[in-house]
Amino acid sequence: MYRIRFHGRGGQGMKTSSRILGSAFFYEGYEVQDAPKYGAERRGAPISAFVRADKKSIFERGIIHNPDLVVISDESLLIAIPEILLEGTTSRSLLLVNSSGNVSEWKEKHNVKPEIVYLPSNINSDDNESTVHLISTSCAAAAAGLCGVISWSNVERAIHEEH
C-alpha cells in the first residue's frame, strides 16, 4: 500500500494536490482513499491531506501515521511544525520539499531519518490563483513520479479534470 501525507498552508492547493494524486492512482487501477484534514478553515493555517492507494481493498481509515512519502509545499512549515511533518517517518520514508534552498541544517538539527527530495522552486504561495495551481500540480506530479507506478497520461488526466 502507498501511504502519502501532504502538508501545506490553507490556500496553497494541497487538498487539490492530494485529489490529483488520488485520481491518478485511481485511473491506474488502484483502490484509493483521499481525505483532507484541517482545523479552522483560514488561509495560511497548516493543513494536511492523505492519500492511500493499493491494488487490494483498503481497510485502514483516518490519519496516516506512518507515511511512505511526505509532501511539504511550504518550507516555512519545517520550522513551524517539524514534529508533525516527521511523525511516523522512518529511514524508508521520503520527504518531498518544495524549496528554493537547502535544508541540510534543519535535517541535522531535527535528526531527520528520511531522505529529502527537493522540488526546486522559487514559487511562493500567494493569492494568485495560477501560482496555487502551479504549486498543487507540481507537488502532485512529483509525488506521482516518486511513487513510480503511475503513467504520465494518468497524471495529466487527473490534472485536467481537477483544474
JSON list of N, CA and C in Angstrom, two decimals, residues 67 120 135:
[
{"chain": "A", "resi": 67, "resn": "PRO", "atom": "N", "xyz": [3.84, 7.35, 7.07]},
{"chain": "A", "resi": 67, "resn": "PRO", "atom": "CA", "xyz": [3.82, 7.59, 5.62]},
{"chain": "A", "resi": 67, "resn": "PRO", "atom": "C", "xyz": [5.05, 7.04, 4.90]},
{"chain": "A", "resi": 120, "resn": "PRO", "atom": "N", "xyz": [12.68, 21.77, -6.67]},
{"chain": "A", "resi": 120, "resn": "PRO", "atom": "CA", "xyz": [13.29, 23.09, -6.73]},
{"chain": "A", "resi": 120, "resn": "PRO", "atom": "C", "xyz": [12.28, 24.12, -7.19]},
{"chain": "A", "resi": 135, "resn": "ILE", "atom": "N", "xyz": [1.73, 25.23, -7.82]},
{"chain": "A", "resi": 135, "resn": "ILE", "atom": "CA", "xyz": [2.24, 24.52, -6.64]},
{"chain": "A", "resi": 135, "resn": "ILE", "atom": "C", "xyz": [1.53, 23.18, -6.48]}
]
